[in-house]
mmCIF file of C-alpha atoms in Angstrom:
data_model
loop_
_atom_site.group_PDB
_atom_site.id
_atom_site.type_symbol
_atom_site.label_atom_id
_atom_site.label_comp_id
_atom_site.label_asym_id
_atom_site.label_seq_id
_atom_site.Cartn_x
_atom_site.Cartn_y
_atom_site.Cartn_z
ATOM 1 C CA UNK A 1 -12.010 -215.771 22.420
ATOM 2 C CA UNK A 2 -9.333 -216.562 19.990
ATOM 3 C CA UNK A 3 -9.117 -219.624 18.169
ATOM 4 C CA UNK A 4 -6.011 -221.668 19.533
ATOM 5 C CA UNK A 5 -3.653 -223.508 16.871
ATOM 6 C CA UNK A 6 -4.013 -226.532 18.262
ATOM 7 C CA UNK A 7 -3.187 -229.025 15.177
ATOM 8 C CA UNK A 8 0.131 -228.251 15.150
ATOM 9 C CA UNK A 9 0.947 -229.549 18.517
ATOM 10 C CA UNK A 10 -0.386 -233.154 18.185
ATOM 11 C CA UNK A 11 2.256 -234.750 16.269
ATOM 12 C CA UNK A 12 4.600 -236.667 18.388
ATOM 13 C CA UNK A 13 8.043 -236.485 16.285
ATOM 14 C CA UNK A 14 8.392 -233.331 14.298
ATOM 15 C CA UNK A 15 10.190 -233.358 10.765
ATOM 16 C CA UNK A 16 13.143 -231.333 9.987
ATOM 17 C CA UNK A 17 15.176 -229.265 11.945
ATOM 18 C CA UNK A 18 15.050 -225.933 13.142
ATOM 19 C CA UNK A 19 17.803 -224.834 10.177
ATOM 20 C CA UNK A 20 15.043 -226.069 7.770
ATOM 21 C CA UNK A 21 12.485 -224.200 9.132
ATOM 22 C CA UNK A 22 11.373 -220.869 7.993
ATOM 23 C CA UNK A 23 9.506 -218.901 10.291
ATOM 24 C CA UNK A 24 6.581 -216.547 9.014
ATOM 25 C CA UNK A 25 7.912 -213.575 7.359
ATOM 26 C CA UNK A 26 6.668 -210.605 6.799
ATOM 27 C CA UNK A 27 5.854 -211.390 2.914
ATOM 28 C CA UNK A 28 3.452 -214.164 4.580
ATOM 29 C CA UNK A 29 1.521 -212.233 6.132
ATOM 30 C CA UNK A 30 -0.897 -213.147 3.549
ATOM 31 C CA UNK A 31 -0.521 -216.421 1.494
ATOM 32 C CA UNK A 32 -1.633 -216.176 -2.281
ATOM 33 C CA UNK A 33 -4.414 -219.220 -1.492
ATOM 34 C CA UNK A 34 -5.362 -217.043 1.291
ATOM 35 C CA UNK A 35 -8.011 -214.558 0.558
ATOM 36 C CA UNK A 36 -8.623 -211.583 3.179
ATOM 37 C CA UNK A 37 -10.957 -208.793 2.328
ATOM 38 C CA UNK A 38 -10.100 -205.211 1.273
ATOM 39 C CA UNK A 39 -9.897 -203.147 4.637
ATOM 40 C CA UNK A 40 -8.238 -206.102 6.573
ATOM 41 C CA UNK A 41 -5.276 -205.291 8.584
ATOM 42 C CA UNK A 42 -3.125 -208.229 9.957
ATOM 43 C CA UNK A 43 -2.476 -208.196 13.474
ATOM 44 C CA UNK A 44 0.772 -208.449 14.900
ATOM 45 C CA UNK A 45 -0.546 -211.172 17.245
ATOM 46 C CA UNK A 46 -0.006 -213.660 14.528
ATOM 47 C CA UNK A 47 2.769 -216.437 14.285
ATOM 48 C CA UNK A 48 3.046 -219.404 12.342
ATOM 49 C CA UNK A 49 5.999 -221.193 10.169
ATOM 50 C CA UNK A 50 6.833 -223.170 7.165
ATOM 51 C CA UNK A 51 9.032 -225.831 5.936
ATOM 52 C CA UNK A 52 8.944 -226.069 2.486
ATOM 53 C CA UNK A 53 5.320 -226.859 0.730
ATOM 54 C CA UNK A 54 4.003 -227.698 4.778
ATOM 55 C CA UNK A 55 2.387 -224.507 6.593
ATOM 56 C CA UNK A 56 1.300 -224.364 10.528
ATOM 57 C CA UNK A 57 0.000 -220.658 11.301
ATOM 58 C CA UNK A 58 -2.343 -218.752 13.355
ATOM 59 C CA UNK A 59 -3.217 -215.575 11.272
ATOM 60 C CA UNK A 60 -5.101 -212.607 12.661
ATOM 61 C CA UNK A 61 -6.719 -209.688 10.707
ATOM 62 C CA UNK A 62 -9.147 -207.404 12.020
ATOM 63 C CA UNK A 63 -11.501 -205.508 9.684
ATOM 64 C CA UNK A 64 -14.798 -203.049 9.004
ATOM 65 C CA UNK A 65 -17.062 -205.179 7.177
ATOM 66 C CA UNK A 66 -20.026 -207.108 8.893
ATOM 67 C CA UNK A 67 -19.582 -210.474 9.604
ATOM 68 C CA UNK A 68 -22.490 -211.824 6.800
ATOM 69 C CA UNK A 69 -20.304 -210.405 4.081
ATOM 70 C CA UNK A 70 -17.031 -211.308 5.534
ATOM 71 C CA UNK A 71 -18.309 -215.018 5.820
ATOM 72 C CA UNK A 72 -19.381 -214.888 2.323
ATOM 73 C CA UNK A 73 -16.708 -213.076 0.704
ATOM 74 C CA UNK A 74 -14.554 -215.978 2.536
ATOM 75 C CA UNK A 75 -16.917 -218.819 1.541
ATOM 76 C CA UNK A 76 -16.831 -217.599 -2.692
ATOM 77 C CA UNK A 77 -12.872 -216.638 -2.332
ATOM 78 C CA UNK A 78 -11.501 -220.362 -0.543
ATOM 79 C CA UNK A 79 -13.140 -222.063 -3.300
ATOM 80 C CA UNK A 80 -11.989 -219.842 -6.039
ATOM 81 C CA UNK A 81 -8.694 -220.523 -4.196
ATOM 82 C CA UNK A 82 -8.763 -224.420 -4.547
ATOM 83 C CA UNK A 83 -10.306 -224.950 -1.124
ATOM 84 C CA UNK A 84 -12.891 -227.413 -0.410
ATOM 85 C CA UNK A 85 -15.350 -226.358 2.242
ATOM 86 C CA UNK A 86 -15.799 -229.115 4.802
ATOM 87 C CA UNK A 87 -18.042 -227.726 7.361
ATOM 88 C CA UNK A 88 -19.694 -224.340 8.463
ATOM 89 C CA UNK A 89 -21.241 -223.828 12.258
ATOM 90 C CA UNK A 90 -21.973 -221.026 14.235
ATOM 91 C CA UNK A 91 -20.675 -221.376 17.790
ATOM 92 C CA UNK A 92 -21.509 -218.298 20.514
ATOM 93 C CA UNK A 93 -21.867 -215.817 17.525
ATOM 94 C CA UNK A 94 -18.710 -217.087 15.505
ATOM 95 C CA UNK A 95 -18.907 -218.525 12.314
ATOM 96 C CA UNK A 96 -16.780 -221.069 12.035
ATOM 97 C CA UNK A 97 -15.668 -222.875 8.624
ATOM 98 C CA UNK A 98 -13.338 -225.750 7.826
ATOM 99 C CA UNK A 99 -12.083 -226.045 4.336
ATOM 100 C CA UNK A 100 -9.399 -228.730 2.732
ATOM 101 C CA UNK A 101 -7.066 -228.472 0.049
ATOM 102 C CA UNK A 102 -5.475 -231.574 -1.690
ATOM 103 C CA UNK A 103 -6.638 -234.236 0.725
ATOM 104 C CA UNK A 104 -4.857 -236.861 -0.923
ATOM 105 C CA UNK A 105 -1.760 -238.096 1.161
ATOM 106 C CA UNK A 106 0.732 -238.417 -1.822
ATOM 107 C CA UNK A 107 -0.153 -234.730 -2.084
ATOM 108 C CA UNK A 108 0.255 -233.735 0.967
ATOM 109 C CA UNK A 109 -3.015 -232.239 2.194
ATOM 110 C CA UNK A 110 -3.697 -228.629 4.458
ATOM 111 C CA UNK A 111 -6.603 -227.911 6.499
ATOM 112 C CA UNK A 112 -7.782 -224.531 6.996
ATOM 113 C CA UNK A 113 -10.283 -222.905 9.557
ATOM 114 C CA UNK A 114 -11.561 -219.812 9.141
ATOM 115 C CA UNK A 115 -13.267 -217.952 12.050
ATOM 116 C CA UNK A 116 -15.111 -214.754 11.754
ATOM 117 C CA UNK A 117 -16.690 -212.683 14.753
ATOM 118 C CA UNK A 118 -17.529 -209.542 16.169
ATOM 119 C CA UNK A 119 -15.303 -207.707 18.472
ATOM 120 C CA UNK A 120 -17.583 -205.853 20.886
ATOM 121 C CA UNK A 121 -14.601 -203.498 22.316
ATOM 122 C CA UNK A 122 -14.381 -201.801 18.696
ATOM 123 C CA UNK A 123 -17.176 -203.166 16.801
ATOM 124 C CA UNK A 124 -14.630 -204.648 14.303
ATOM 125 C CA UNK A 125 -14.771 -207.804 12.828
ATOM 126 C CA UNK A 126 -11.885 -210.419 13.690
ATOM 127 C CA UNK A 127 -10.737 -212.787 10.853
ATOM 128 C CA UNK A 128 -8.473 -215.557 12.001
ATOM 129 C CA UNK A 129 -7.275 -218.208 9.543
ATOM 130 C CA UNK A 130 -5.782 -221.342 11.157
ATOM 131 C CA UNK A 131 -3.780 -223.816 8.358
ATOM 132 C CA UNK A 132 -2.163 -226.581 9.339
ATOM 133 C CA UNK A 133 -1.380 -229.830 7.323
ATOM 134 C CA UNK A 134 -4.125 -232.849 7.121
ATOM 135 C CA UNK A 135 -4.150 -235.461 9.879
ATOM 136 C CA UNK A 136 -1.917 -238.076 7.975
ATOM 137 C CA UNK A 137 1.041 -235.269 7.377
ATOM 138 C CA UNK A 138 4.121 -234.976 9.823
ATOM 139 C CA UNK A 139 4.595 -231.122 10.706
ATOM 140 C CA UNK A 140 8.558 -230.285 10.903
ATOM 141 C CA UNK A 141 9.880 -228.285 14.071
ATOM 142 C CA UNK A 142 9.535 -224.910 14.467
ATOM 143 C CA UNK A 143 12.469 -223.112 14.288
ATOM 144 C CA UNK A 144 13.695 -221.414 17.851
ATOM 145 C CA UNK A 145 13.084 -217.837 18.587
ATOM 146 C CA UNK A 146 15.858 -215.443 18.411
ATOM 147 C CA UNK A 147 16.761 -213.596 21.726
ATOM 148 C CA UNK A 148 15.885 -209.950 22.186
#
C-alpha cells in the first residue's frame, strides 16, 4: 500500500494562484535536503509542487538495498540534512518515520515522512518521501494540469 499525501488536502483556503505555482520538475526529482540511497530510481508515479520556499509532494523511488540499511541510511542522512526525527513505528512490515525541519512558525516549518517497505512482486525495496509544510503553514494551490 502506498502512502497517500494526505496533508496537503486539509487546508481550507489555499495561498497563491495557480500562475505562482510551480509544479515538480524534473530537476526535483530529488531535493538537496532529501537524501535517497545510491541504486534508487524515482518512479514516475510521483507528483508534488512548490510555491516558493513551501513544498507538498509524494515522491517514489524504488531500490535494491534491504530495508534495515535503507531505514538507517535514511535515519543518519535526514539528520545530517537538518531534519529532526519525530517518530519511528513499524506498521504491517513498513517502517515508518516522521522527521521536522524548522518547526518554528516565523520560519515556516516542513514535515517529512519517510516510508520504507518491501515489495513482494520484485523483492525491491519502495522508498516514498511525503513533505508537506507544518500544521500552522497555509499550502498555495496547485497549479492545473496541462491537457494532453
Amino acid at each position: 500500500a502506498t502512502l497517500l499525501l494526505g496533508g496537503c488536502s486539509l487546508y481550507p483556503e489555499p495561498v497563491g494562484t495557480a500562475e505562482d505555482t510551480m509544479p515538480l520538475k524534473e530537476k526535483d526529482r530529488q531535493y538537496q535536503d532529501i537524501p535517497v540511497p545510491r541504486n534508487f530510481v524515482y518512479r514516475e508515479e510521483s507528483f508534488g509542487f512548490q510555491h516558493g520556499k513551501f513544498r507538498c509532494c509524494n515522491l517514489l523511488y524504488a531500490g535494491t538495498l534491504d530495508v534495515g540499511s535503507t531505514t538507517e541510511f535514511m535515519n543518519r542522512q535526514m539528520k545530517l540534512a537538518g531534519w529532526e526525527l519525530m517518530e519511528r513505528s513499524l506498521e504491517n512490515g513498513r517502517t515508518i518515520m516522521a522527521f521536522a525541519k524548522d518547526t518554528s512558525y516565523a520560519k515556516g516549518g516542513e514535515r517529512c515522512t519517510v516510508t520504507i517497505q518491501r515489495r513482494s512482486n520484485d523483492r525491491k525495496t519502495l522508498l516514498t518521501v511525503t513533505i508537506k509544510p507544518s500544521e500552522n503553514e497555509p499550502v498555495p494551490a496547485p497549479a492545473p494540469r496541462a491537457e494532453p
